[in-house]
XYZ file of C-alpha atoms in Angstrom:
422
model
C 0.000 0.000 0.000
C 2.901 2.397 0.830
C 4.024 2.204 -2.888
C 0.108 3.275 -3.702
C -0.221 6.069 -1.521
C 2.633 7.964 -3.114
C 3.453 11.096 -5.449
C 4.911 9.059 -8.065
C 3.998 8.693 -11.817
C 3.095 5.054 -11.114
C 1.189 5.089 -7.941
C -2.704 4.621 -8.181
C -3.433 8.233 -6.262
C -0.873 10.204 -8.235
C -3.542 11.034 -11.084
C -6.778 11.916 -8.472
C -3.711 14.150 -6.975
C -2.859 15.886 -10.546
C -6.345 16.096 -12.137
C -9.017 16.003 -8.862
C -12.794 15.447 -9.762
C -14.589 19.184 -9.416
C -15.664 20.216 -6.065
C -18.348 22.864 -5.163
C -17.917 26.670 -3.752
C -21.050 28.600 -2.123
C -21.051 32.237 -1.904
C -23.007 33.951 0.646
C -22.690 37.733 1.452
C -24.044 39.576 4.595
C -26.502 42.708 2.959
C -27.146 45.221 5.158
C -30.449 46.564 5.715
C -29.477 49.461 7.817
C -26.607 51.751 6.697
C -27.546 54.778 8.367
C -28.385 53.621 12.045
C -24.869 51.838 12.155
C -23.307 55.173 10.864
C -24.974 57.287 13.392
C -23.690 54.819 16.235
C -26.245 52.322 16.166
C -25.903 48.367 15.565
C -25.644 47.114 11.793
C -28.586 44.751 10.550
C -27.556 42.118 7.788
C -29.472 39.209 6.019
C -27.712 36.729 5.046
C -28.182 35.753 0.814
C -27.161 33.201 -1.343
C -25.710 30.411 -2.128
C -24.430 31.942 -5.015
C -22.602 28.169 -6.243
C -19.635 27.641 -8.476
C -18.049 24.143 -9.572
C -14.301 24.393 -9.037
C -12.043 23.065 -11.106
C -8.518 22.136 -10.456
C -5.240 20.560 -12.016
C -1.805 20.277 -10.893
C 0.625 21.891 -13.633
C 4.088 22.465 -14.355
C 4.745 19.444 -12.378
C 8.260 18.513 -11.795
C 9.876 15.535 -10.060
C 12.915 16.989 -7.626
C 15.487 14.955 -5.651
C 15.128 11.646 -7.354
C 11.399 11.645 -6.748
C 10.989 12.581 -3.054
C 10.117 15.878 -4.195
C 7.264 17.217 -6.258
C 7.111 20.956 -7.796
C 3.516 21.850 -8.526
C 0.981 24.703 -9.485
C -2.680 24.181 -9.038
C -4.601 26.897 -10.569
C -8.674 27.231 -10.479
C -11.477 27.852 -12.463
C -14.762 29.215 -11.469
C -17.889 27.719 -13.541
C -21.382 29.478 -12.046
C -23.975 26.389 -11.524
C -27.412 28.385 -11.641
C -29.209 25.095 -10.094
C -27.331 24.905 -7.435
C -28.092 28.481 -6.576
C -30.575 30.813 -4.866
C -30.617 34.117 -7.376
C -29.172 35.624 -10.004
C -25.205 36.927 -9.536
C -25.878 39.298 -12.483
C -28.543 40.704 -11.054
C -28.840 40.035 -7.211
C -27.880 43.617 -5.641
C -25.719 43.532 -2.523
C -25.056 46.359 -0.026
C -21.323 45.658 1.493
C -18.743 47.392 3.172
C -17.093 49.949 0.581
C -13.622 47.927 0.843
C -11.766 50.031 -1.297
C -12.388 52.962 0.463
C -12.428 51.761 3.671
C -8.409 50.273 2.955
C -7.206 53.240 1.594
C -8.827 55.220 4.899
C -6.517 52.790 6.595
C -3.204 53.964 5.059
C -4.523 57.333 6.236
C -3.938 57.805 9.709
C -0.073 58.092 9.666
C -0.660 61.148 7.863
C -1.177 64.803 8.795
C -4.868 65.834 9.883
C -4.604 68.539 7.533
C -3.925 66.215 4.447
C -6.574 63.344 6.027
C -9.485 66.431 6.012
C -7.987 67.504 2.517
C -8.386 63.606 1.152
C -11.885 63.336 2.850
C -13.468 66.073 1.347
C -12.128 65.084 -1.981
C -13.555 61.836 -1.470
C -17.209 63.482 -0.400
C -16.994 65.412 -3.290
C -16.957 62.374 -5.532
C -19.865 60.956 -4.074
C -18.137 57.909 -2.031
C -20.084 56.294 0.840
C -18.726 53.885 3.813
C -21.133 51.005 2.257
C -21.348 50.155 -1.658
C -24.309 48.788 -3.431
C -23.400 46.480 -6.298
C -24.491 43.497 -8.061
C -23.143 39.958 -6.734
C -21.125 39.832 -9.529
C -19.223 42.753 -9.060
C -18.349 42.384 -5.407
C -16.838 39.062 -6.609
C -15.618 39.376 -9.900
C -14.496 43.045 -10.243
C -15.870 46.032 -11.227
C -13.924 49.691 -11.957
C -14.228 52.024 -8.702
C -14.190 55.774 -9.122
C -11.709 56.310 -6.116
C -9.536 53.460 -6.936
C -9.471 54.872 -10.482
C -8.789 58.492 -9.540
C -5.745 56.607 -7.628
C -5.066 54.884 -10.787
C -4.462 57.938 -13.041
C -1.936 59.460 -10.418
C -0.335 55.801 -9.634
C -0.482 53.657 -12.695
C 0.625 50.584 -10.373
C -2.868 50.983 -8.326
C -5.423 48.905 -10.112
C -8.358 50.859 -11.102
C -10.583 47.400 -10.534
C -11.793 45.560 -7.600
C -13.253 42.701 -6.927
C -12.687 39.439 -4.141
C -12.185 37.158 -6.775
C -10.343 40.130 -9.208
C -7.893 37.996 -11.635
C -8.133 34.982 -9.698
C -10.206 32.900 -11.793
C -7.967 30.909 -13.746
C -4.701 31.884 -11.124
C -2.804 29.274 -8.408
C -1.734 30.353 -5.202
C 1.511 30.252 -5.263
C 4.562 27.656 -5.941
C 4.667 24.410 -3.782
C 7.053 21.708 -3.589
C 5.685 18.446 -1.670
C 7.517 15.309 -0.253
C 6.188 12.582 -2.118
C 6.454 9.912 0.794
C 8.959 7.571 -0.852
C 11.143 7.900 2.029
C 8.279 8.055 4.421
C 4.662 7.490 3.874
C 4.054 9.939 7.467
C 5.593 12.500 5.119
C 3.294 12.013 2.053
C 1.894 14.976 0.628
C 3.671 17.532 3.338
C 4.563 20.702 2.051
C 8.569 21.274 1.754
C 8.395 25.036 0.604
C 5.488 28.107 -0.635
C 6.693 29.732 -2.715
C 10.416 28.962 -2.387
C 9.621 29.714 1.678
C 9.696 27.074 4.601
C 8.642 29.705 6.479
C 6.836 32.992 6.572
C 7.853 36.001 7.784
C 4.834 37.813 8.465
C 4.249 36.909 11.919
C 5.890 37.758 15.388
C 7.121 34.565 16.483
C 8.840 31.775 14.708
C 6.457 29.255 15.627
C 3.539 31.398 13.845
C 5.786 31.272 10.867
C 6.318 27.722 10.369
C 4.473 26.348 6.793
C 3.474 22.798 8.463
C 1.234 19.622 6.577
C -0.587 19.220 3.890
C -2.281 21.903 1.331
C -5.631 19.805 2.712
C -6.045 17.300 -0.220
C -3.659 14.526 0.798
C -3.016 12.965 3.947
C -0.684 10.155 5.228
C -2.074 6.410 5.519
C -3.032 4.995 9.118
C -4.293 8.002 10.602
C -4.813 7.446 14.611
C -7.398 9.375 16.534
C -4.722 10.568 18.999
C -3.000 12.889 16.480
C -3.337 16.679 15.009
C -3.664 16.922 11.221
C -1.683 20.207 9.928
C -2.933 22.318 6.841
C -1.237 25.240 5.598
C -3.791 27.466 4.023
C -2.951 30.038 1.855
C -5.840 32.453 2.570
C -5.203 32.482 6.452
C -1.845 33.436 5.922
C -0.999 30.430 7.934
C -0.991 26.600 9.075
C -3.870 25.310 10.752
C -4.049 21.748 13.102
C -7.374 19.771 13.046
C -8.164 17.051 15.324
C -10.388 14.198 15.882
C -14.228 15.058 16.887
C -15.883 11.469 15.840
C -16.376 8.557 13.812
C -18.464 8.994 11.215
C -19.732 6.870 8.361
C -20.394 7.899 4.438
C -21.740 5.893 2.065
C -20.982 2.617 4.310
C -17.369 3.741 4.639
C -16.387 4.645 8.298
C -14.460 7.298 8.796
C -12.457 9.695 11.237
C -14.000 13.536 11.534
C -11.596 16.234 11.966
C -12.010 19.924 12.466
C -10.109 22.433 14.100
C -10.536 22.603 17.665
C -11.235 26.377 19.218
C -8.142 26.825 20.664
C -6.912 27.580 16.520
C -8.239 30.746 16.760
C -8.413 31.578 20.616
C -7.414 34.549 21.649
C -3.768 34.361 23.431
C -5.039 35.079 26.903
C -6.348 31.879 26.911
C -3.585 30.356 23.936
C -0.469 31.905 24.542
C 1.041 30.294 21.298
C -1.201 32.515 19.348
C 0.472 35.401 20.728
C 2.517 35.244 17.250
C -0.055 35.915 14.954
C -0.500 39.494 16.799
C 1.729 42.492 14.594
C 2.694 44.164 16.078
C 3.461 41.905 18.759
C 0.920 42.425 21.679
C -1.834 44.245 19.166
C -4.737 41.131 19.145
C -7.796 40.731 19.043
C -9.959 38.018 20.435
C -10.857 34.791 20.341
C -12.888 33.317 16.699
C -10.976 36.017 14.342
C -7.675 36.223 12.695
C -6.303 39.366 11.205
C -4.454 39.355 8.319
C -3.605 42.801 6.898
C 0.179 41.902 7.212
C -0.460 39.332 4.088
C -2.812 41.329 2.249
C -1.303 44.720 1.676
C -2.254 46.500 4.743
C -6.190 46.002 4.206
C -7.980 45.919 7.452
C -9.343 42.078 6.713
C -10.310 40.012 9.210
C -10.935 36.107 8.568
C -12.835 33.284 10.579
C -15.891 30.616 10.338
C -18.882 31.593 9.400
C -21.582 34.274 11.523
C -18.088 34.033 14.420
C -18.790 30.419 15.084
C -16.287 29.650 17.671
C -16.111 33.352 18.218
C -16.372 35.645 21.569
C -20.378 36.726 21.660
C -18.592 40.020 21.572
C -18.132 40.173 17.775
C -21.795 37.865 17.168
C -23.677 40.387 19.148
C -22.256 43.566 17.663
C -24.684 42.876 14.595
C -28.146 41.283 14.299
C -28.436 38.790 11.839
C -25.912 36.149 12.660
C -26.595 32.983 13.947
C -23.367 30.681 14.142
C -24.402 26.799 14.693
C -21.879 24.084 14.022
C -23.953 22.516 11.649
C -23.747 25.369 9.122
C -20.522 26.504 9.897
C -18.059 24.440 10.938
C -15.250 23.404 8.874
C -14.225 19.432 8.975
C -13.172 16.794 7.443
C -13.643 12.885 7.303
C -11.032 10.629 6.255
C -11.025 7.221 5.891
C -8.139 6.444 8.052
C -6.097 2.992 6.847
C -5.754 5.071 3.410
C -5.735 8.740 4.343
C -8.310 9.410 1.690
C -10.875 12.216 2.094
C -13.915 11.110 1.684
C -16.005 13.819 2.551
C -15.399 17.688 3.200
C -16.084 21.204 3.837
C -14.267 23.973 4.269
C -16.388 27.216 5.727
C -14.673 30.618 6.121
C -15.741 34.352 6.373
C -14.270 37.676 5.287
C -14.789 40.649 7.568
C -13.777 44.068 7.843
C -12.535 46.689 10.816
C -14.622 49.332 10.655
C -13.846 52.471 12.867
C -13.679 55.776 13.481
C -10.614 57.436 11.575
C -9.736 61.214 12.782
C -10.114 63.537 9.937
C -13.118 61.421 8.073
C -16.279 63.363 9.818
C -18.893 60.620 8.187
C -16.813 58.017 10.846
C -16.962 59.847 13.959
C -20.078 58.016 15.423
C -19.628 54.547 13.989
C -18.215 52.038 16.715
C -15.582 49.826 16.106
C -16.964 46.765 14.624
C -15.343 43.826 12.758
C -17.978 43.835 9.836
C -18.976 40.317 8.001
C -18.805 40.674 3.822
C -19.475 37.639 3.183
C -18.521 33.418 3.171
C -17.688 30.554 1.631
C -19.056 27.037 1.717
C -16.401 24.531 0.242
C -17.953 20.875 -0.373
C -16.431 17.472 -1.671
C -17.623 14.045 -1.436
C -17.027 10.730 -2.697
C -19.029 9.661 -5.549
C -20.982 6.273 -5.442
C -18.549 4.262 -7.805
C -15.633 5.668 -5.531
C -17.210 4.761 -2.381
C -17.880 1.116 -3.614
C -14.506 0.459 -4.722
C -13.178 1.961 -1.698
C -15.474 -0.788 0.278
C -14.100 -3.415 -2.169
C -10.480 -2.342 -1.139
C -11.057 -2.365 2.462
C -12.852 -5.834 2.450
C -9.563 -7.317 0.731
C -11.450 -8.508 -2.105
C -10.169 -9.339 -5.489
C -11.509 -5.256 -6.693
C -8.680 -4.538 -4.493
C -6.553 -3.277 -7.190
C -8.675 -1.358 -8.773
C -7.701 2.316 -9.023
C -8.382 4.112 -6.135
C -7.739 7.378 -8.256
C -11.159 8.941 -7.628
C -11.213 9.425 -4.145
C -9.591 12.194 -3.336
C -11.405 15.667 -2.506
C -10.842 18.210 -4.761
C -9.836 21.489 -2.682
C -11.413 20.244 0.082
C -9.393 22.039 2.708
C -7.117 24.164 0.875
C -7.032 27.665 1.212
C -9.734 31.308 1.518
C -12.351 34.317 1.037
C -11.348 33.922 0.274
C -9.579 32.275 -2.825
C-alpha cells in the first residue's frame, strides 16, 4: 500500500492528486439593511443571501519531479464555472449592499498622515460621491468592477489597479509555488509541504512558531491516521498553518471514517492560547478569540478572517450585529477521512471575510460609527465521494479481489485548501 499512496507517476493516487474530480464553492454575502443607524452609532442589521454556487475546477501543472522523486514541484490553478441550479438568485442581477472595501483600505493607510492632508483627502472623497457602504451586483463584489476612487488613484499611480473585486484575476490563477515530499522515504511524510513559494517559512508573523508552513495543502493525507494525532494544513488564505483534530467517527456511504475539524483553541485569543500570541503584529496588538487578522499578508487592508456568523467566536463580535446565527452545523469546517488510506472522503471547508470598521480622525462621516469587525461575506467549500468511488473503496477495504482497482477517484478536490477567500 505504501508504494500506492505515493506522489509518483506510477502510484494509483498520483492522477486523483494531478487532475481532482470538481468540487463545489457557495457564496453567501451579509446585505445590510441598515446603513444609516450603524453610521450614526447604532448596531448594523444584515441578512444573510445566497448560495451563489460555483463548480471548481482544479489541475496540478508544471509538475516537476525533484530529488530523485521525493520531491514534487507543482501549481494548481482554479477555475470558477457558475452552476445556476445549485443556486438561490441571479449573480448578475442580485444587488448587494457591502462594506465599501476600497475605500475603507485606503482610509486605513490614512492615519499616519497629517490631519490637515486626512481632512484635505476626505473632502475630496465626499466630493466624488463615495459612501462607507457600496451597493453592487453579486457579480461585481466578486468578480471586479472599476471604482471611481480606486481609479482616480489609478491615473496618479499607474501601479494601483483601477478594478476591484474578491475574486479580481483569480479565476484561472494558483496560489503560489509548492514543492511536496512525495512519501517515498516516508509514507508519514506524504503529501507535506517542503516550501510556498520557495519559503519554509513565513515572515509575516511575530514569532517563529507562527511562521512555520506545516502539513498538507488539505487534499492529501498520510495512511493509518490514529485518533490521537493533530492533522496540519497550511492554508494560503489564512496566511498560515492550521491543526485539526479528531471530533468522531463517522460513516459515508458505508465507509467509516475519522471527523476532523479544528478545535477552538486555533483561533483563541492568546489570553487563553499563549502560542497565538505570534499571529499578533505588532506583537501584543490582538484581538480576540474566533478572528484572525491578516492585513500583514494582504497589503495593509484591514481584513479580518474566521468561520462563518463568528462560530467559535467571543459573543462580543456575534452580538455587535443582528443577523448572525453561528451553529456548528452550518458553519463548521471538517473533514472525514477514511483512516487505513488517508483518503478524504467527505469535506467542507467554511470561512468568512470581515472588515474593521472604525472611526478614523479627519473622516467626519466616521466619527459616530463604533468599532466593529464587519462580516462581507462566506464561503461554503464541499467534496464528497461519488458512489462508484465509495464502492470500490469498500471493495479495497474488504480485501477482495476489486482490491486493485484504481483508487484514483477518491480524493477531494480542494477540500481544505485555502480562503475568502480564494
Amino acid at each position: 500500500m505504501w508504494k500506492e499512496v505515493t506522489l509518483t507517476e506510477k502510484s494509483q493516487v498520483y492522477e486523483s492528486w494531478k487532475n481532482p474530480p470538481p468540487s463545489y464553492l457557495e457564496y453567501y454575502f451579509f446585505n445590510v439593511t441598515n446603513p444609516e443607524v450603524f453610521m450614526a452609532g447604532g448596531k448594523a442589521s444584515v441578512k444573510q443571501i445566497g448560495p451563489y454556487t460555483y463548480r471548481v475546477h482544479s489541475s496540478r501543472e508544471n509538475v516537476t519531479f525533484l530529488e530523485n522523486g521525493t520531491k514534487v514541484y507543482a501549481l494548481n490553478p482554479k477555475t470558477f464555472v457558475f452552476v445556476p441550479e445549485k443556486s438561490i438568485g441571479d449573480p448578475q442581477v442580485d444587488i448587494v449592499r457591502t462594506v465599501n472595501i476600497p475605500f475603507v483600505t485606503i482610509m486605513n493607510e490614512l492615519p499616519s498622515y497629517s490631519f490637515f492632508l486626512r481632512t484635505i483627502v476626505s473632502m475630496y472623497i465626499n466630493s466624488l460621491g463615495i459612501e462607507l457602504f457600496m451597493t453592487r451586483t453579486v457579480h461585481e463584489v466578486l468578480w471586479g468592477f472599476e471604482d471611481p476612487l480606486l481609479t482616480k488613484l489609478h491615473s496618479m499611480k499607474p501601479e494601483v489597479d483601477e478594478y476591484f473585486g474578491l475574486m479580481w484575476k483569480k479565476n484561472g490563477t494558483h496560489e503560489g509555488e509548492f514543492v511536496f515530499h512525495t512519501g517515498e522515504q516516508n509514507y508519514l511524510d506524504y503529501g507535506k509541504i517542503d516550501t510556498w513559494n520557495g519559503m519554509r517559512e513565513m515572515s509575516w508573523w511575530s514569532s517563529n512558531q507562527s511562521n512555520m508552513i506545516n502539513g498538507t495543502d488539505g487534499t492529501v493525507f498520510h495512511p493509518l491516521i490514529n485518533r490521537d494525532e493533530l492533522l496540519y494544513i497550511f492554508a494560503a488564505d489564512f496566511c498560515r498553518s492550521i491543526h485539526l483534530a479528531y471530533v468522531e467517527d463517522v460513516e459515508v456511504k458505508g465507509i467509516q471514517a475519522y471527523r476532523f475539524a479544528p478545535p477552538s483553541d486555533v483561533l483563541m485569543s492568546p489570553k487563553n492560547n499563549p502560542t497565538n500570541a505570534g499571529f499578533c503584529v505588532p506583537a501584543g496588538d490582538c484581538l480576540g478569540t474566533g478572528v484572525h487578522k491578516v492585513s500583514v499578508c494582504r497589503e495593509g487592508a484591514p481584513i479580518v478572517v474566521s468561520f462563518p456568523h463568528f462560530y467559535q467566536a467571543d459573543p462580543a463580535y456575534i452580538n455587535a450585529i443582528d443577523g448572525l446565527n453561528p451553529n456548528k452545523e452550518e458553519h463548521e469546517t471538517y473533514l472525514d477521512l477514511q483512516p487505513t488510506t488517508g483518503v478524504p472522503i467527505r469535506a467542507c471547508k467554511r470561512a468568512q471575510l470581515n472588515m474593521i470598521l472604525k472611526r478614523v480622525p479627519g473622516f467626519p462621516k466616521t466619527k459616530n460609527i463604533t468599532e466593529t469587525i464587519f462580516p462581507i461575506m462566506f464561503i461554503n467549500e464541499m467534496a464528497t465521494t461519488d458512489d462508484e468511488s465509495a464502492a470500490q473503496m469498500r471493495s479495497l477495504l474488504l480485501n477482495t479481489p476489486q482490491q486493485n482497482r484504481n483508487i484514483n477517484k477518491f480524493s477531494c478536490s480542494g477540500c481544505l485548501a485555502a480562503l475568502l477567500v480564494h
